[in-house]
mmCIF file of C-alpha atoms in Angstrom:
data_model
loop_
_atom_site.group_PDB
_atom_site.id
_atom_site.type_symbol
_atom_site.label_atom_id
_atom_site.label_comp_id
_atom_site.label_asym_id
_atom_site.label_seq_id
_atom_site.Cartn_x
_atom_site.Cartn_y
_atom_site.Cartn_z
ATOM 1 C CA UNK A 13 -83.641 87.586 9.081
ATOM 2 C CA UNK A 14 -82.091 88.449 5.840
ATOM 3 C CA UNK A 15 -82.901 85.866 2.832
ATOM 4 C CA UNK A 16 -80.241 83.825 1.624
ATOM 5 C CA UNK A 17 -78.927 83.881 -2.041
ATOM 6 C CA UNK A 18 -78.593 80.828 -4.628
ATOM 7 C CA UNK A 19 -74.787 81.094 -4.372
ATOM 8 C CA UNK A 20 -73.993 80.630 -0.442
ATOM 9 C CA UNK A 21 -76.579 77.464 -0.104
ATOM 10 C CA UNK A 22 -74.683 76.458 -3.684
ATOM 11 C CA UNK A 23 -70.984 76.663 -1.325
ATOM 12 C CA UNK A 24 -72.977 75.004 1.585
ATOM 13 C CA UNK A 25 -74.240 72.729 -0.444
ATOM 14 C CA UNK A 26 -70.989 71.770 -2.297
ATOM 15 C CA UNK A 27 -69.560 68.622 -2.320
ATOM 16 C CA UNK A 28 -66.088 68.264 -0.580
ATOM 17 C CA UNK A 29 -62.867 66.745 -1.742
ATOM 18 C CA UNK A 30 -62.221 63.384 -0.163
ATOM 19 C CA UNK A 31 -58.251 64.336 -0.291
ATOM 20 C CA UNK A 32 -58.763 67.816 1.334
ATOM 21 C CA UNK A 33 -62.074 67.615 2.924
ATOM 22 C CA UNK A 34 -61.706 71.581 3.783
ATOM 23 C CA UNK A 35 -62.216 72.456 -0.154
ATOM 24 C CA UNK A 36 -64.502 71.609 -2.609
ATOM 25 C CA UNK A 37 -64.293 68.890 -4.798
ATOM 26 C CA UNK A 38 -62.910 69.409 -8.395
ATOM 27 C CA UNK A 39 -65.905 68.703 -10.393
ATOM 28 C CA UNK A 40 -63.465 67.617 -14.039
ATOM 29 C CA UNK A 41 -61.568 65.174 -12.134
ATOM 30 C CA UNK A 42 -64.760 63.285 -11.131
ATOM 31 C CA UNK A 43 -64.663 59.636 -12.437
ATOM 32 C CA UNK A 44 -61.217 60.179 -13.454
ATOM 33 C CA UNK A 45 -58.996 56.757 -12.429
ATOM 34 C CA UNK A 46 -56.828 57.546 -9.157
ATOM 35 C CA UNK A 47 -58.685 60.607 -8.694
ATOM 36 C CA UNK A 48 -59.417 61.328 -4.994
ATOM 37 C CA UNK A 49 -60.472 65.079 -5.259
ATOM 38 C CA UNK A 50 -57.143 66.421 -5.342
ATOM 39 C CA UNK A 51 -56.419 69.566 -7.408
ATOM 40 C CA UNK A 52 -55.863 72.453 -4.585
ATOM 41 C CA UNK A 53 -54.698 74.969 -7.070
ATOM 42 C CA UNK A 54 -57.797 74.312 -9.611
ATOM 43 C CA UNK A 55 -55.524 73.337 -13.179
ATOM 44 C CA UNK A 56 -58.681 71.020 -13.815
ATOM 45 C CA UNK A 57 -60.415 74.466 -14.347
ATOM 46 C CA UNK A 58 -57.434 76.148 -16.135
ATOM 47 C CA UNK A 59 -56.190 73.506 -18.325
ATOM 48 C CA UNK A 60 -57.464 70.225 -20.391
ATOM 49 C CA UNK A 61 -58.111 67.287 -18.048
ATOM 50 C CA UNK A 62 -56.738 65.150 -20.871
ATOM 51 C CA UNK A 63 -53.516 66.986 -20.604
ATOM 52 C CA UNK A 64 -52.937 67.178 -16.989
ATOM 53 C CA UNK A 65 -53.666 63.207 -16.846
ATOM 54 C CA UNK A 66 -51.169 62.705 -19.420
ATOM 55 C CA UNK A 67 -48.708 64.505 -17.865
ATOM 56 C CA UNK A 68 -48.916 62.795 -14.256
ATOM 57 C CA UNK A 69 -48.669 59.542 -15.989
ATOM 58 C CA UNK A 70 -45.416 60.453 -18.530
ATOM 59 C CA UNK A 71 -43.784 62.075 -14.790
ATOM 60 C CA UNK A 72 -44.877 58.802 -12.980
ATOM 61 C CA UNK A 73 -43.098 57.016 -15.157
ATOM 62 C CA UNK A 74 -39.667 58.624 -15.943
ATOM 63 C CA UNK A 75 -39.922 59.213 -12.149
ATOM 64 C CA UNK A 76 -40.565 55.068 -11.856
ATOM 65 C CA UNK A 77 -37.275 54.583 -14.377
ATOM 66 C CA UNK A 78 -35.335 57.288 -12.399
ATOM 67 C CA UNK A 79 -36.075 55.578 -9.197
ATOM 68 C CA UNK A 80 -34.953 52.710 -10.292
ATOM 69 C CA UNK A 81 -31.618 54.606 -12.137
ATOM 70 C CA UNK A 82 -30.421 55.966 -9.165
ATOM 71 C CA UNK A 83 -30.652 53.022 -6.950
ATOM 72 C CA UNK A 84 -29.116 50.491 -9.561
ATOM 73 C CA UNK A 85 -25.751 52.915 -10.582
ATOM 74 C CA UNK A 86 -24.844 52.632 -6.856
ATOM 75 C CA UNK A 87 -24.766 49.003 -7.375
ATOM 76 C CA UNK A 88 -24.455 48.380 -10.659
ATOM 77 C CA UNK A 89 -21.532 49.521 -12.879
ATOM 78 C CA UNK A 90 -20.955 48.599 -16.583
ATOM 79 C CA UNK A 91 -17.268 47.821 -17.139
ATOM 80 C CA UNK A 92 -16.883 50.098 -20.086
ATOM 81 C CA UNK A 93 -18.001 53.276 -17.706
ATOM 82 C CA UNK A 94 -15.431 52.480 -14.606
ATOM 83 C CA UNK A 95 -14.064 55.434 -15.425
ATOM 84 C CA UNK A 96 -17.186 57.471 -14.927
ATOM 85 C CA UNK A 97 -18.895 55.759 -11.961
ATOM 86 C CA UNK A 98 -19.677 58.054 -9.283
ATOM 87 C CA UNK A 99 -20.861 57.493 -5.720
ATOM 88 C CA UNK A 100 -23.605 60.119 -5.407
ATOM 89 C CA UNK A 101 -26.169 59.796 -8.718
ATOM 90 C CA UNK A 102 -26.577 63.935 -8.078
ATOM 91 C CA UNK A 103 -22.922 64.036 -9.991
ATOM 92 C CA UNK A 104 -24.098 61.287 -13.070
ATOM 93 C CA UNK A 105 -25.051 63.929 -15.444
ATOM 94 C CA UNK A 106 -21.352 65.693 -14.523
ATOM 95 C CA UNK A 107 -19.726 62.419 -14.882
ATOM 96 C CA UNK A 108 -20.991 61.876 -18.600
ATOM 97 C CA UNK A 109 -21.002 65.471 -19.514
ATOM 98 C CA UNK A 110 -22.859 67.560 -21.750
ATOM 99 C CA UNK A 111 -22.938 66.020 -25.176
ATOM 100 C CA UNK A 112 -24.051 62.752 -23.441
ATOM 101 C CA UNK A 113 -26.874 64.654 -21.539
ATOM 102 C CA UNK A 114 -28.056 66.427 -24.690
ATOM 103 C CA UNK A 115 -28.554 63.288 -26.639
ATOM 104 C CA UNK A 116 -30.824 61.911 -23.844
ATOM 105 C CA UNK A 117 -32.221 65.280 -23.752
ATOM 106 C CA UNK A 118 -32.928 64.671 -27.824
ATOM 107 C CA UNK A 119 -34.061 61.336 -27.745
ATOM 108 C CA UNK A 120 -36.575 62.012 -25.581
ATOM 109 C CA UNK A 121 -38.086 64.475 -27.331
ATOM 110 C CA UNK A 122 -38.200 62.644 -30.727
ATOM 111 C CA UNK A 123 -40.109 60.252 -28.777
ATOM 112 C CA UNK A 124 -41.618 62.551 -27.576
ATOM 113 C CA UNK A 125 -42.802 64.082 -30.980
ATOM 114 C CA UNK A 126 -43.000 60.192 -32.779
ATOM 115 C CA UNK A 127 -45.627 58.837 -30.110
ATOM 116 C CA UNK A 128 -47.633 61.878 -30.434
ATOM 117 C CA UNK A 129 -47.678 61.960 -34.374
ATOM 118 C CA UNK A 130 -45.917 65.440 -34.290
ATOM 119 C CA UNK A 131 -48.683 67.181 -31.903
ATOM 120 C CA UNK A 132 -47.155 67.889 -28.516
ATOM 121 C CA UNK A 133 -48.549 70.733 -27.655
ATOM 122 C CA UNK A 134 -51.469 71.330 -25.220
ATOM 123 C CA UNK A 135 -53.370 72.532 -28.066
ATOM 124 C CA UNK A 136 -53.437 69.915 -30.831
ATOM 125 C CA UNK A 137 -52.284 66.673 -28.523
ATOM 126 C CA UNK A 138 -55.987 65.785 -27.761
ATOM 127 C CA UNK A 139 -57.196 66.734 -31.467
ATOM 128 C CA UNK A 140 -57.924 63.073 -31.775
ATOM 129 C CA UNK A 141 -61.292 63.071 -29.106
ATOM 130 C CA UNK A 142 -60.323 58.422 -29.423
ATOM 131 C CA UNK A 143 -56.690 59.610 -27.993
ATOM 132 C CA UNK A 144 -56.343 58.128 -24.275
ATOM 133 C CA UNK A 145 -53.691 60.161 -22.511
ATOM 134 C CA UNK A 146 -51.004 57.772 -21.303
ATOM 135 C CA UNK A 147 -51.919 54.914 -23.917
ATOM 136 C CA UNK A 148 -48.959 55.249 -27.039
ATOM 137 C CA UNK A 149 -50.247 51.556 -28.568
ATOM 138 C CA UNK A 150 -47.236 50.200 -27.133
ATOM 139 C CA UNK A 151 -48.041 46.423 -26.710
ATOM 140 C CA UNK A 152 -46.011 44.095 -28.813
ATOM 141 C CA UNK A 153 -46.850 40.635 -27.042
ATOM 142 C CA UNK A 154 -50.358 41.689 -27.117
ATOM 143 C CA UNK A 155 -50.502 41.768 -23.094
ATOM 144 C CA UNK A 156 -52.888 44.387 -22.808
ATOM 145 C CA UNK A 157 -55.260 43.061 -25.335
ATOM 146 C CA UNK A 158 -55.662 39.798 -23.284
ATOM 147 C CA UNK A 159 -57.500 42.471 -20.851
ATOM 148 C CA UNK A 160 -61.026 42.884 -19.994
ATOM 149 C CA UNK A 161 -61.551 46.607 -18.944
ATOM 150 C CA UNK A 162 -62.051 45.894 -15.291
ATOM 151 C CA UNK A 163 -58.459 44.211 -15.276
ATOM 152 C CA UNK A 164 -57.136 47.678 -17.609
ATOM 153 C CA UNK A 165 -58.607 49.996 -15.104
ATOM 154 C CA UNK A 166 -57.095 48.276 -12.271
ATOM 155 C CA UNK A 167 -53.477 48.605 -14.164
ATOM 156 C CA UNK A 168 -53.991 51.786 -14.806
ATOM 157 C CA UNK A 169 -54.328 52.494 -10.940
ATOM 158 C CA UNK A 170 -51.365 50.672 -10.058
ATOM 159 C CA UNK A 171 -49.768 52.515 -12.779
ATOM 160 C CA UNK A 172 -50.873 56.138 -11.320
ATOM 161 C CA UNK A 173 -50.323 54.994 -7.567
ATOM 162 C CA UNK A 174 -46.821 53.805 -8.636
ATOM 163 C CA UNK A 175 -46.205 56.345 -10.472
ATOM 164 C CA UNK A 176 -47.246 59.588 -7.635
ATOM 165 C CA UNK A 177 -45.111 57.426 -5.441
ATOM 166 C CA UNK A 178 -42.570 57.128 -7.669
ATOM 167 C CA UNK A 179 -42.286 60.914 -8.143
ATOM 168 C CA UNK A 180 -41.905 62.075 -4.289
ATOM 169 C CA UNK A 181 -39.213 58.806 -3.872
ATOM 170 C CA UNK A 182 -36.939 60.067 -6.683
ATOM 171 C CA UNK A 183 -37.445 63.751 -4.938
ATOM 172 C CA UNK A 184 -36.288 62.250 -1.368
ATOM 173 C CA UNK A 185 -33.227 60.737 -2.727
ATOM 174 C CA UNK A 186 -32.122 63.178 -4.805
ATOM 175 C CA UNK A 187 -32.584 65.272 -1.659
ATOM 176 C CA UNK A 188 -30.961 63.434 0.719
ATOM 177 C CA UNK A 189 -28.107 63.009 -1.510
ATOM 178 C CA UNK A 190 -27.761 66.797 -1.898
ATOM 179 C CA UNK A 191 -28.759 67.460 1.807
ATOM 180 C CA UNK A 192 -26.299 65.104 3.751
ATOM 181 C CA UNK A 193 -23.359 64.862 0.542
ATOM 182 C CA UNK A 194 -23.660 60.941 0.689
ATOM 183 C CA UNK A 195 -24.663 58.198 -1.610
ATOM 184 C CA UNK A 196 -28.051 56.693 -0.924
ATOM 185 C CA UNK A 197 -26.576 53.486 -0.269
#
């Protein structure tokens, strides 16, 4: 019988993903919070762990606020925008136009660029080896300080699991508003 190389009792050997138990585990994303092995298309090996965590958690949460956006304007209209209230939350960004969508478009990236210290790029975000992706020091009533790191881990979960949810609910509505023409609601 032929010997066997290193490398195929290294794949046999390999330990599998507990999300997708037919490929291997993503070594970079061990001990990670909310990781459960899932990186299919390897970014963990392309890209800087620190990076890819902070962007799930800034799309969990604009994804948790647009959620929450596109549920509320069905139900919920200021008096001063009567005039622009729309049905199906698809049309919003038609309704207040472009100058008004450029200005969020703006704002966000100053805060972008002011909560980062001017470094939002995927090269010098992380220059800082202290910098916690996800953590902007954001904690005026001193909540978070209260916190043993047990209790911080566990928000942080809730945070991520909220957040991945978060992202494929704001991706069914906005579907099934452009899918069926009607308003969620």
């Amino acid at each position: 019988a032929p010997a066997q190389t290193g490398k195929a009792v290294t794949a046999l050997n390999a330990e599998m993903s507990e999300a997708l138990p037919f490929l291997t585990n993503p070594s970079k994303t061990d001990g990670l919070i909310g990781s459960v092995g899932f990186d299919p298309l390897g970014f963990s090996d392309k890209w800087d762990v620190k990076w890819l965590q902070e962007s799930e958690i800034k799309h969990g949460r604009v994804a948790m606020l647009a959620a929450t956006g596109f549920v509320t304007s069905q139900v919920i209209n200021f008096p001063m925008y009567q005039d622009m209230h729309v049905d199906d939350s698809n049309m919003a960004p038609t309704a207040i136009g472009a100058s008004a969508f450029l200005q969020i478009i703006f704002a966000a990236g100053f805060e972008e660029w002011r909560t980062n210290k001017g470094k939002i790029t995927m090269a010098d975000m992380f220059s800082d080896p202290d910098r916690v992706p996800g953590e902007l020091g954001f904690d005026p009533q001193g909540f978070l300080t209260k916190k043993s790191e047990a209790d911080m881990n566990k928000l942080r979960l809730q945070e991520i699991k909220n957040g991945r949810l978060a992202m494929l609910a704001i991706g069914g509505m906005i579907h099934h508003n452009w899918i069926t023409g009607e308003a969620l609601l």
